[in-house]
Short mmCIF file of C-alpha atoms in Angstrom, two decimals:
data_model
loop_
_atom_site.label_atom_id
_atom_site.label_comp_id
_atom_site.label_asym_id
_atom_site.label_seq_id
_atom_site.Cartn_x
_atom_site.Cartn_y
_atom_site.Cartn_z
CA MET T 1 -1.13 1.93 2.04
CA SER T 2 -4.06 2.29 4.51
CA VAL T 3 -7.50 3.15 3.27
CA GLU T 4 -8.77 3.45 6.82
CA ALA T 5 -6.03 5.85 7.88
CA THR T 6 -7.33 8.51 10.20
CA ASP T 7 -4.07 10.38 10.37
CA ARG T 8 -5.03 13.16 8.01
CA ALA T 9 -2.59 15.89 7.14
CA LYS T 10 -3.16 18.78 9.47
CA THR T 11 -3.51 22.26 8.13
CA PRO T 12 -0.08 23.51 7.16
CA GLY T 13 1.36 25.69 9.84
CA ASP T 14 0.51 23.64 12.91
CA GLN T 15 3.75 21.65 12.70
CA THR T 16 6.95 22.95 14.21
CA SER T 17 9.29 20.66 12.27
CA GLU T 18 12.16 22.55 10.70
CA ALA T 19 12.13 23.09 6.95
CA PRO T 20 15.18 22.01 4.95
CA GLU T 21 18.15 24.31 5.18
CA GLY T 22 17.99 27.35 2.95
CA VAL T 23 14.19 27.44 2.86
CA ASP T 24 12.33 30.19 4.64
CA GLY T 25 9.39 28.29 6.05
CA ASP T 26 8.02 31.32 7.93
CA ARG T 27 7.03 33.06 4.70
CA THR T 28 4.38 30.45 3.92
CA ASN T 29 3.08 29.57 7.36
CA ILE T 30 -0.44 30.75 7.99
CA PRO T 31 -1.29 32.28 11.37
CA ALA T 32 -1.39 29.84 14.25
CA ALA T 33 -4.93 30.65 15.38
CA PRO T 34 -6.67 29.89 12.03
CA ALA T 35 -4.53 26.76 11.61
CA ALA T 36 -5.47 25.49 15.05
CA SER T 37 -9.12 26.29 14.42
CA ALA T 38 -9.15 24.39 11.11
CA ALA T 39 -7.35 21.43 12.66
CA ALA T 40 -9.83 21.31 15.51
CA GLU T 41 -12.69 21.27 13.02
CA PHE T 42 -11.44 18.81 10.40
CA ASP T 43 -8.77 16.63 12.04
CA ARG T 44 -11.28 14.17 13.47
CA PRO T 45 -11.77 10.47 12.76
CA ASP T 46 -14.69 9.27 10.68
CA SER T 47 -17.90 8.67 12.60
CA TRP T 48 -21.63 8.45 11.96
CA THR T 49 -21.67 12.25 11.73
CA ARG T 50 -18.39 12.88 9.86
CA ILE T 51 -16.90 11.72 6.58
CA MET T 52 -13.27 12.58 5.80
CA GLY T 53 -13.37 14.92 8.78
CA LEU T 54 -16.24 16.88 7.23
CA PRO T 55 -19.63 17.22 8.94
CA ILE T 56 -21.85 14.81 7.06
CA HIS T 57 -24.19 17.50 5.71
CA TRP T 58 -21.24 19.38 4.16
CA PHE T 59 -19.95 16.17 2.61
CA ALA T 60 -23.44 15.60 1.17
CA ILE T 61 -23.40 19.09 -0.38
CA PHE T 62 -19.97 18.51 -1.94
CA PHE T 63 -21.04 15.12 -3.28
CA ALA T 64 -24.27 16.53 -4.68
CA VAL T 65 -22.28 19.04 -6.73
CA ILE T 66 -20.25 16.38 -8.56
CA ILE T 67 -23.40 14.27 -9.11
CA ALA T 68 -25.19 17.30 -10.57
CA CYS T 69 -22.25 18.01 -12.88
CA ALA T 70 -22.24 14.39 -14.01
CA TRP T 71 -26.02 14.32 -14.50
CA LEU T 72 -25.98 17.50 -16.61
CA GLU T 73 -22.83 16.30 -18.44
CA VAL T 74 -20.86 19.42 -17.58
CA LEU T 75 -18.10 17.67 -15.64
CA PRO T 76 -14.75 18.67 -17.19
CA ASN T 77 -12.13 15.99 -17.71
CA ALA T 78 -9.50 18.07 -15.94
CA MET T 79 -7.23 17.62 -12.94
CA LEU T 80 -9.33 19.71 -10.55
CA ALA T 81 -12.53 17.84 -11.32
CA GLY T 82 -10.68 14.52 -11.18
CA PHE T 83 -9.39 15.22 -7.69
CA ALA T 84 -12.87 16.17 -6.50
CA VAL T 85 -14.50 13.06 -7.93
CA VAL T 86 -12.03 10.40 -6.77
CA ILE T 87 -11.56 11.95 -3.31
CA LEU T 88 -15.28 12.19 -2.62
CA VAL T 89 -16.20 8.78 -4.08
CA GLY T 90 -13.28 7.13 -2.31
CA GLY T 91 -14.05 8.92 0.94
CA LEU T 92 -17.67 7.77 0.87
CA LEU T 93 -16.81 4.11 0.28
CA ASN T 94 -14.06 4.22 2.89
CA TRP T 95 -16.56 5.66 5.37
CA ILE T 96 -19.17 2.99 4.60
CA GLY T 97 -16.64 0.19 5.09
CA GLY T 98 -15.46 1.73 8.34
CA ARG T 99 -18.95 1.65 9.80
CA VAL T 100 -19.31 -2.15 9.59
CA PRO T 101 -18.19 -3.75 12.88
CA LEU T 102 -15.60 -6.56 12.72
CA LEU T 103 -15.38 -6.59 8.90
CA ARG T 104 -13.77 -3.14 8.93
CA ASN T 105 -10.81 -4.74 10.71
CA TYR T 106 -10.43 -7.21 7.87
CA GLY T 107 -9.95 -4.69 5.07
CA LEU T 108 -13.60 -4.03 4.13
CA PRO T 109 -12.96 -0.33 3.29
CA THR T 110 -10.24 -1.38 0.85
CA VAL T 111 -12.41 -4.09 -0.69
CA LEU T 112 -15.34 -1.68 -1.14
CA ALA T 113 -13.12 0.97 -2.71
CA ILE T 114 -11.53 -1.46 -5.17
CA LEU T 115 -14.68 -3.41 -6.10
CA SER T 116 -17.80 -1.25 -5.67
CA PRO T 117 -17.27 1.32 -8.45
CA ALA T 118 -16.44 -1.39 -10.99
CA ILE T 119 -19.47 -3.47 -9.95
CA LEU T 120 -21.80 -0.47 -10.18
CA LEU T 121 -20.37 0.48 -13.57
CA HIS T 122 -20.68 -3.10 -14.83
CA PHE T 123 -24.40 -3.12 -14.04
CA GLY T 124 -25.00 0.38 -15.39
CA LEU T 125 -25.50 1.96 -11.95
CA PHE T 126 -22.50 4.32 -12.06
CA PRO T 127 -22.71 7.58 -14.06
CA GLU T 128 -20.74 7.24 -17.30
CA SER T 129 -19.45 10.80 -17.13
CA LEU T 130 -18.03 10.19 -13.64
CA ALA T 131 -16.38 7.00 -14.85
CA GLU T 132 -14.86 8.76 -17.86
CA ASN T 133 -13.52 11.54 -15.64
CA MET T 134 -12.00 9.06 -13.18
CA GLU T 135 -10.39 7.00 -15.94
CA ILE T 136 -8.78 10.01 -17.62
CA PHE T 137 -7.61 11.36 -14.27
CA THR T 138 -6.20 8.07 -13.02
CA ASP T 139 -4.44 6.68 -16.06
CA GLY T 140 -4.70 9.36 -18.70
CA SER T 141 -1.46 10.46 -20.33
CA GLU T 142 -2.42 14.06 -19.68
CA ILE T 143 -2.79 13.68 -15.88
CA GLY T 144 -1.64 10.26 -14.61
CA PHE T 145 -2.72 10.22 -10.95
CA ILE T 146 -1.18 6.74 -10.62
CA ASP T 147 2.34 8.03 -11.31
CA PHE T 148 1.74 10.87 -8.86
CA TYR T 149 0.78 8.41 -6.10
CA VAL T 150 3.37 5.70 -6.82
CA ALA T 151 6.27 8.17 -7.03
CA SER T 152 5.26 9.62 -3.66
CA LEU T 153 4.94 6.15 -2.17
CA ILE T 154 8.31 4.87 -3.39
CA ALA T 155 10.25 7.94 -2.30
CA GLY T 156 8.44 8.46 0.99
CA SER T 157 8.32 4.86 2.16
CA ILE T 158 12.00 4.15 1.51
CA LEU T 159 13.53 7.52 2.43
CA GLY T 160 11.23 7.79 5.45
CA MET T 161 12.37 4.48 6.92
CA PRO T 162 14.94 4.86 9.75
CA ARG T 163 18.45 4.19 8.45
CA ALA T 164 19.39 2.64 11.80
CA LEU T 165 16.56 0.15 11.41
CA LEU T 166 17.83 -0.91 8.01
CA LEU T 167 21.45 -1.16 9.12
CA LYS T 168 20.87 -2.88 12.49
CA ALA T 169 18.12 -5.28 11.56
CA GLY T 170 18.42 -5.35 7.79
CA ALA T 171 20.99 -8.13 7.49
CA ARG T 172 19.07 -10.36 9.88
CA ILE T 173 15.69 -9.64 8.31
CA ALA T 174 17.12 -10.15 4.81
CA VAL T 175 17.37 -13.92 5.35
CA PRO T 176 13.67 -14.65 5.94
CA LEU T 177 12.60 -11.86 3.57
CA LEU T 178 14.64 -12.97 0.55
CA GLY T 179 14.25 -16.66 1.36
CA THR T 180 10.47 -16.39 1.63
CA ILE T 181 10.14 -14.53 -1.68
CA ALA T 182 12.32 -17.07 -3.46
CA THR T 183 10.56 -20.08 -1.91
CA VAL T 184 7.06 -18.82 -2.68
CA PHE T 185 7.99 -18.10 -6.30
CA VAL T 186 9.58 -21.54 -6.73
CA VAL T 187 6.83 -23.50 -4.95
CA ILE T 188 3.92 -21.73 -6.64
CA GLY T 189 5.63 -21.96 -10.02
CA ALA T 190 6.34 -25.67 -9.62
CA VAL T 191 2.89 -26.59 -8.28
CA GLY T 192 1.21 -24.38 -10.88
CA ALA T 193 3.11 -26.21 -13.62
CA ALA T 194 2.30 -29.61 -12.08
CA LEU T 195 -1.42 -28.79 -11.90
CA GLY T 196 -1.47 -27.59 -15.48
CA PHE T 197 -2.12 -23.98 -14.47
CA GLY T 198 1.18 -22.89 -16.01
CA LEU T 199 4.55 -21.90 -14.55
CA ARG T 200 4.47 -18.40 -16.00
CA GLU T 201 0.87 -17.72 -14.98
CA ALA T 202 1.39 -19.04 -11.45
CA VAL T 203 4.51 -16.95 -10.86
CA LEU T 204 3.43 -13.68 -12.46
CA PHE T 205 -0.28 -13.67 -11.60
CA ILE T 206 -0.40 -15.42 -8.20
CA ALA T 207 2.98 -15.40 -6.45
CA ALA T 208 4.05 -11.92 -7.58
CA PRO T 209 0.89 -9.95 -6.68
CA ILE T 210 0.51 -11.71 -3.33
CA MET T 211 4.11 -10.93 -2.38
CA GLY T 212 4.12 -7.50 -4.07
CA GLY T 213 3.12 -5.24 -1.18
CA GLY T 214 -0.58 -4.59 -1.74
CA VAL T 215 -2.56 -2.62 -4.31
CA GLY T 216 -1.12 0.87 -4.55
CA ALA T 217 2.50 -0.16 -3.96
CA GLY T 218 2.31 -3.55 -5.68
CA ILE T 219 -0.41 -4.15 -8.24
CA VAL T 220 -0.40 -0.65 -9.73
CA PRO T 221 3.32 -0.46 -10.61
CA MET T 222 3.38 -4.19 -11.36
CA SER T 223 0.64 -3.82 -13.98
CA GLY T 224 2.64 -1.02 -15.57
CA ILE T 225 5.73 -3.21 -15.68
CA TYR T 226 3.75 -6.06 -17.25
CA ALA T 227 2.22 -3.78 -19.88
CA ASP T 228 5.60 -2.26 -20.66
CA GLN T 229 7.49 -5.55 -20.96
CA MET T 230 4.81 -7.99 -22.18
CA GLY T 231 2.55 -5.65 -24.13
CA GLY T 232 -1.17 -5.20 -23.72
CA ASP T 233 -3.22 -2.93 -21.50
CA ALA T 234 -2.32 -2.31 -17.86
CA GLY T 235 -6.01 -2.45 -16.97
CA ALA T 236 -6.30 -6.06 -18.08
CA TYR T 237 -3.33 -6.97 -15.91
CA VAL T 238 -4.79 -5.23 -12.85
CA ALA T 239 -7.96 -7.27 -13.21
CA GLN T 240 -5.89 -10.46 -13.19
CA LEU T 241 -3.72 -9.40 -10.23
CA ILE T 242 -6.26 -8.01 -7.76
CA PRO T 243 -8.21 -11.22 -6.92
CA ALA T 244 -5.08 -12.96 -5.60
CA VAL T 245 -4.31 -10.04 -3.28
CA ILE T 246 -7.84 -9.84 -1.88
CA ILE T 247 -8.13 -13.59 -1.23
CA ALA T 248 -4.63 -13.75 0.26
CA ASN T 249 -5.38 -10.81 2.56
CA VAL T 250 -8.36 -12.60 4.11
CA LEU T 251 -6.38 -15.82 4.57
CA THR T 252 -3.44 -13.93 6.09
CA ILE T 253 -5.59 -12.18 8.69
CA PHE T 254 -7.08 -15.56 9.60
CA CYS T 255 -3.56 -16.95 10.08
CA ALA T 256 -2.71 -14.00 12.33
CA GLY T 257 -5.70 -14.80 14.51
CA VAL T 258 -4.62 -18.42 14.72
CA PHE T 259 -1.13 -17.38 15.87
CA ASN T 260 -2.64 -15.19 18.56
CA GLY T 261 -4.87 -18.03 19.69
CA ILE T 262 -1.98 -20.46 20.10
CA THR T 263 0.45 -18.00 21.73
CA TYR T 264 -1.57 -15.55 23.86
CA LYS T 265 -0.72 -17.45 27.06
CA GLY T 266 2.98 -17.45 26.22
CA GLN T 267 3.01 -21.00 24.89
CA GLN T 268 6.38 -22.26 23.63
CA PHE T 269 6.04 -25.24 21.30
CA PHE T 270 9.80 -25.28 20.88
CA VAL T 271 12.72 -23.08 21.90
CA GLY T 272 12.48 -19.74 20.14
CA PHE T 273 8.88 -20.17 19.01
CA ASN T 274 7.12 -17.30 20.81
CA GLY T 275 8.78 -13.97 21.61
CA ASN T 276 5.58 -12.39 22.98
CA GLY T 277 6.00 -9.46 20.60
CA GLN T 278 9.82 -9.29 20.52
CA ILE T 279 11.23 -10.42 17.20
CA VAL T 280 15.00 -10.82 17.75
CA ARG T 281 16.46 -13.50 20.05
CA VAL T 282 19.64 -11.55 20.82
CA GLU T 283 20.62 -8.89 23.29
CA GLY T 284 19.41 -5.42 22.50
CA ARG T 285 16.59 -3.03 23.19
CA SER T 286 13.40 -3.24 21.20
CA ASP T 287 13.38 0.55 20.83
CA GLN T 288 16.43 0.24 18.57
CA PHE T 289 14.13 -1.13 15.91
CA LYS T 290 11.27 1.38 16.18
CA ALA T 291 10.37 3.58 13.25
CA LYS T 292 9.78 7.30 13.53
CA PRO T 293 6.23 8.42 14.30
CA LYS T 294 4.12 8.77 11.19
CA PRO T 295 4.08 12.41 10.02
CA THR T 296 0.67 14.09 10.37
CA GLY T 297 1.41 17.57 9.08
CA GLY T 298 3.97 20.00 7.78
CA THR T 299 4.52 23.54 6.55
CA PHE T 300 3.73 24.44 2.97
CA ASN T 301 7.43 24.47 2.06
CA VAL T 302 8.08 21.05 3.63
CA LEU T 303 5.23 19.51 1.63
CA ALA T 304 6.36 21.27 -1.54
CA ILE T 305 9.94 20.03 -1.16
CA GLY T 306 8.70 16.53 -0.41
CA LEU T 307 6.56 16.51 -3.56
CA THR T 308 9.39 17.92 -5.67
CA THR T 309 11.94 15.41 -4.36
CA ALA T 310 9.59 12.48 -5.03
CA ALA T 311 8.88 13.78 -8.53
CA VAL T 312 12.57 14.30 -9.37
CA LEU T 313 13.42 10.79 -8.16
CA PHE T 314 10.74 9.39 -10.45
CA LEU T 315 12.04 11.44 -13.36
CA ALA T 316 15.58 10.23 -12.63
CA GLY T 317 14.31 6.64 -12.67
CA SER T 318 12.54 7.30 -15.98
CA LEU T 319 15.74 8.81 -17.39
CA ILE T 320 17.80 5.75 -16.44
CA ALA T 321 15.12 3.44 -17.87
CA GLU T 322 15.39 5.27 -21.17
CA PHE T 323 19.10 4.51 -21.50
CA VAL T 324 19.26 1.21 -19.60
CA PRO T 325 16.37 -0.93 -20.84
CA GLY T 326 15.23 -4.03 -19.00
CA LEU T 327 13.89 -2.47 -15.79
CA HIS T 328 10.79 -0.28 -15.46
CA ALA T 329 11.12 3.34 -14.32
CA TYR T 330 9.46 2.34 -11.03
CA ALA T 331 12.17 -0.23 -10.41
CA TRP T 332 14.95 2.29 -11.07
CA THR T 333 13.24 4.78 -8.76
CA ILE T 334 13.20 2.16 -6.02
CA LEU T 335 16.90 1.44 -6.49
CA LEU T 336 17.78 5.14 -6.45
CA ALA T 337 15.81 5.73 -3.25
CA ALA T 338 17.39 2.70 -1.58
CA VAL T 339 20.93 3.78 -2.51
CA ILE T 340 20.29 7.32 -1.26
CA LYS T 341 18.95 5.99 2.04
CA ILE T 342 21.58 3.34 2.70
CA PHE T 343 24.54 5.58 1.95
CA GLY T 344 23.06 8.73 3.47
CA LEU T 345 23.39 10.74 0.25
CA MET T 346 20.56 13.13 1.07
CA PRO T 347 20.27 15.45 4.11
CA GLU T 348 17.87 14.15 6.74
CA ALA T 349 15.71 17.26 6.40
CA PHE T 350 14.95 16.34 2.80
CA GLU T 351 14.17 12.75 3.76
CA ASP T 352 11.79 14.02 6.44
CA ALA T 353 10.16 16.31 3.88
CA VAL T 354 9.54 13.39 1.51
CA SER T 355 8.23 11.28 4.38
CA THR T 356 5.86 14.07 5.42
CA TRP T 357 4.61 14.40 1.85
CA PHE T 358 4.07 10.65 1.64
CA GLY T 359 2.19 10.74 4.95
CA PHE T 360 -0.18 13.28 3.42
CA VAL T 361 -0.65 11.31 0.20
CA SER T 362 -1.13 7.91 1.85
CA GLY T 363 -3.37 9.30 4.59
CA THR T 364 -5.71 11.25 2.33
CA LEU T 365 -5.50 9.94 -1.24
CA THR T 366 -5.34 6.13 -0.94
CA PRO T 367 -9.13 5.65 -1.16
CA ALA T 368 -9.11 8.04 -4.12
CA LEU T 369 -6.49 5.95 -5.89
CA LEU T 370 -8.38 2.71 -5.26
CA VAL T 371 -11.67 3.93 -6.74
CA GLY T 372 -9.77 5.26 -9.74
CA ILE T 373 -8.12 1.86 -10.19
CA SER T 374 -11.50 0.17 -9.87
CA ILE T 375 -13.07 2.20 -12.69
CA THR T 376 -9.99 2.32 -14.89
CA PHE T 377 -8.64 -1.21 -14.68
CA PHE T 378 -11.12 -3.70 -13.25
CA GLU T 379 -12.53 -6.13 -15.82
CA PHE T 380 -15.18 -8.56 -14.57
CA ASP T 381 -14.76 -10.96 -17.47
CA GLU T 382 -11.16 -11.55 -16.39
CA LEU T 383 -12.18 -11.92 -12.74
CA GLY T 384 -14.88 -14.47 -13.50
CA ALA T 385 -12.53 -16.56 -15.61
CA LEU T 386 -9.93 -16.67 -12.82
CA LEU T 387 -12.29 -17.61 -9.99
CA SER T 388 -13.98 -20.32 -12.03
CA ASP T 389 -10.73 -22.32 -12.03
CA TRP T 390 -10.40 -24.35 -8.79
CA ARG T 391 -6.62 -24.30 -9.08
CA TYR T 392 -6.52 -20.54 -8.58
CA PRO T 393 -7.72 -20.36 -4.93
CA VAL T 394 -5.69 -23.48 -4.13
CA LEU T 395 -2.50 -21.81 -5.33
CA VAL T 396 -3.35 -18.60 -3.43
CA LEU T 397 -3.83 -20.59 -0.22
CA LEU T 398 -0.57 -22.44 -0.82
CA ALA T 399 1.28 -19.15 -1.34
CA VAL T 400 0.06 -17.77 2.00
CA VAL T 401 0.81 -20.96 3.95
CA THR T 402 4.24 -21.23 2.35
CA ALA T 403 5.12 -17.62 3.16
CA VAL T 404 3.99 -17.89 6.78
CA THR T 405 5.77 -21.18 7.55
CA VAL T 406 8.98 -20.57 5.59
CA SER T 407 9.51 -17.05 6.95
CA GLY T 408 9.19 -18.31 10.52
CA ALA T 409 11.62 -21.17 9.93
CA LEU T 410 14.23 -18.96 8.25
CA GLY T 411 13.88 -16.35 10.96
CA TRP T 412 14.38 -18.97 13.65
CA LEU T 413 17.63 -20.03 11.98
CA VAL T 414 19.05 -16.50 12.35
CA LYS T 415 18.03 -16.10 15.99
CA MET T 416 14.61 -14.56 15.50
CA TYR T 417 11.40 -15.81 17.09
CA TYR T 418 9.37 -18.10 14.84
CA ALA T 419 5.91 -16.63 15.56
CA GLU T 420 7.01 -13.01 15.36
CA THR T 421 8.94 -13.54 12.12
CA SER T 422 5.98 -15.35 10.58
CA VAL T 423 3.74 -12.41 11.43
CA ALA T 424 6.18 -9.63 10.52
CA ILE T 425 7.74 -11.08 7.35
CA GLY T 426 5.44 -13.81 6.06
CA MET T 427 2.12 -12.12 6.80
CA GLY T 428 3.57 -8.69 6.14
CA MET T 429 4.29 -9.84 2.61
CA THR T 430 0.99 -11.62 1.91
CA ASP T 431 -1.47 -9.13 3.37
CA MET T 432 -2.91 -6.20 1.43
CA GLY T 433 -0.54 -3.64 2.90
CA GLY T 434 -1.84 -0.63 4.84
CA THR T 435 -5.16 -1.87 6.21
CA GLY T 436 -3.85 -5.41 5.87
CA ASP T 437 -0.85 -4.62 8.08
CA VAL T 438 -3.09 -3.06 10.72
CA ALA T 439 -5.50 -5.99 10.61
CA VAL T 440 -2.68 -8.53 10.90
CA VAL T 441 -0.94 -6.97 13.91
CA SER T 442 -4.32 -6.47 15.57
CA ALA T 443 -5.43 -10.06 14.93
CA ALA T 444 -2.05 -11.38 16.10
CA ASN T 445 -2.07 -9.02 19.11
CA ARG T 446 1.46 -7.84 18.28
CA LEU T 447 1.19 -4.14 17.55
CA GLU T 448 4.90 -3.62 18.25
CA LEU T 449 5.72 -5.53 15.06
CA MET T 450 4.21 -2.86 12.78
CA PRO T 451 7.62 -1.40 11.70
CA PHE T 452 8.71 -4.84 10.55
CA LEU T 453 5.51 -5.42 8.58
CA GLN T 454 6.24 -2.09 6.93
CA VAL T 455 9.74 -3.33 6.06
CA ALA T 456 8.24 -6.50 4.58
CA SER T 457 5.62 -4.61 2.58
CA ARG T 458 7.86 -1.79 1.39
CA ILE T 459 11.28 -3.36 0.89
CA GLY T 460 9.94 -6.82 0.09
CA GLY T 461 7.37 -5.41 -2.30
CA ALA T 462 10.05 -3.34 -4.02
CA LEU T 463 12.24 -6.43 -4.40
CA VAL T 464 9.34 -8.31 -5.96
CA LEU T 465 8.90 -5.53 -8.53
CA LEU T 466 12.58 -5.78 -9.38
CA LEU T 467 12.34 -9.58 -9.54
CA VAL T 468 9.40 -9.65 -11.93
CA SER T 469 11.16 -7.13 -14.17
CA LEU T 470 14.03 -9.60 -14.46
CA LEU T 471 11.87 -12.73 -14.71
CA ILE T 472 9.56 -11.60 -17.51
CA PRO T 473 12.19 -11.95 -20.26
CA VAL T 474 13.12 -15.37 -18.88
CA LEU T 475 9.56 -16.67 -18.56
CA GLY T 476 8.56 -15.25 -21.95
#
């Protein structure tokens, strides 16, 4: 999920995609001229004069309103206020990170969004009323913004993935994907036990978060699974999971740069090492493995159907979890979405609607989610205790190196290029997802591999969530 995404959802009505059958999309489309005018005004990338597409003076006015409400203690702990606060705070931090040259390509906007609010709150520099509002909005039982985001992500990322991509490349990709996950879990668990760090701690708090698909898609649902199956507060688990992801993301991007440095002239250290951007060493066109363009807008009805479909899938997963204990509702939702996609059980129009909805959520609300997570879950006492143990960064480094080398080797065995498989599968699993994916393909100079990094982050991350749900009873 990219914090730096500039593909913001255009004003409904400027998309010509067909609504699902039986829905009269024309009734809710606004006139073309106002839609085009609004898109021209707000659908612009962040710059020194614009934040979230808004002229900077208008953003300042909006931000001043929430600060005034917080200062006067008249900020209601309601959904509307919660949206305003997390969107504006997240948008500001995302904008600040995006203005720093070089570091913005290494996930700085994500790091600022996930760390800054918690740091400011820890030192008493963040308004308490804003923090209370964000906590209730993000994780409160009355609102639950996290469930809103995760349900959209699971449904949209899986149903929005091309079925042809899964069927044609899935079996081949499955070998390095599954093999890498298994190897990292085994190696980190064994070394963690040998170093006295603990098998359970190494697997669940280092290997799992690093391989889990990032923050929004990995840590957030993973913390819920841990709290549900092991007891305790999800916030405490988030604080223990986030450091591994951040450190691994930096190391992964460095590895991507190294791969670019040793392959940019087409160097072949052995047969099948460097595909110069092509991942499969068999006959076939690369366009057979390309994903659909990312949705950037949709009619009101398309977005509404996408939201409803994602919500119903989540409810169905929760229903199954109620009668079939052992797996979290998130895990059942993932399985349902995968079955629907693989067997084509849902009309393509509905899948496109969910994908469009997810494009809106991921493109506009990811920074909002991250600042909410920061305030709600981040505990600095836990973070300090983790980083003070030298074994922790050593195990994180080992996890990244293992994933990168093993994925390449397994890919080579099934007629894939070593370098490309290492980037797409190994680094796609160990980066932060979203901004991490973008940074990795940019550093490796292999932009054409983005769909495969998405497969690694989405499908691989989903498999890790399923795996930890099964491992927790075994590990105790």
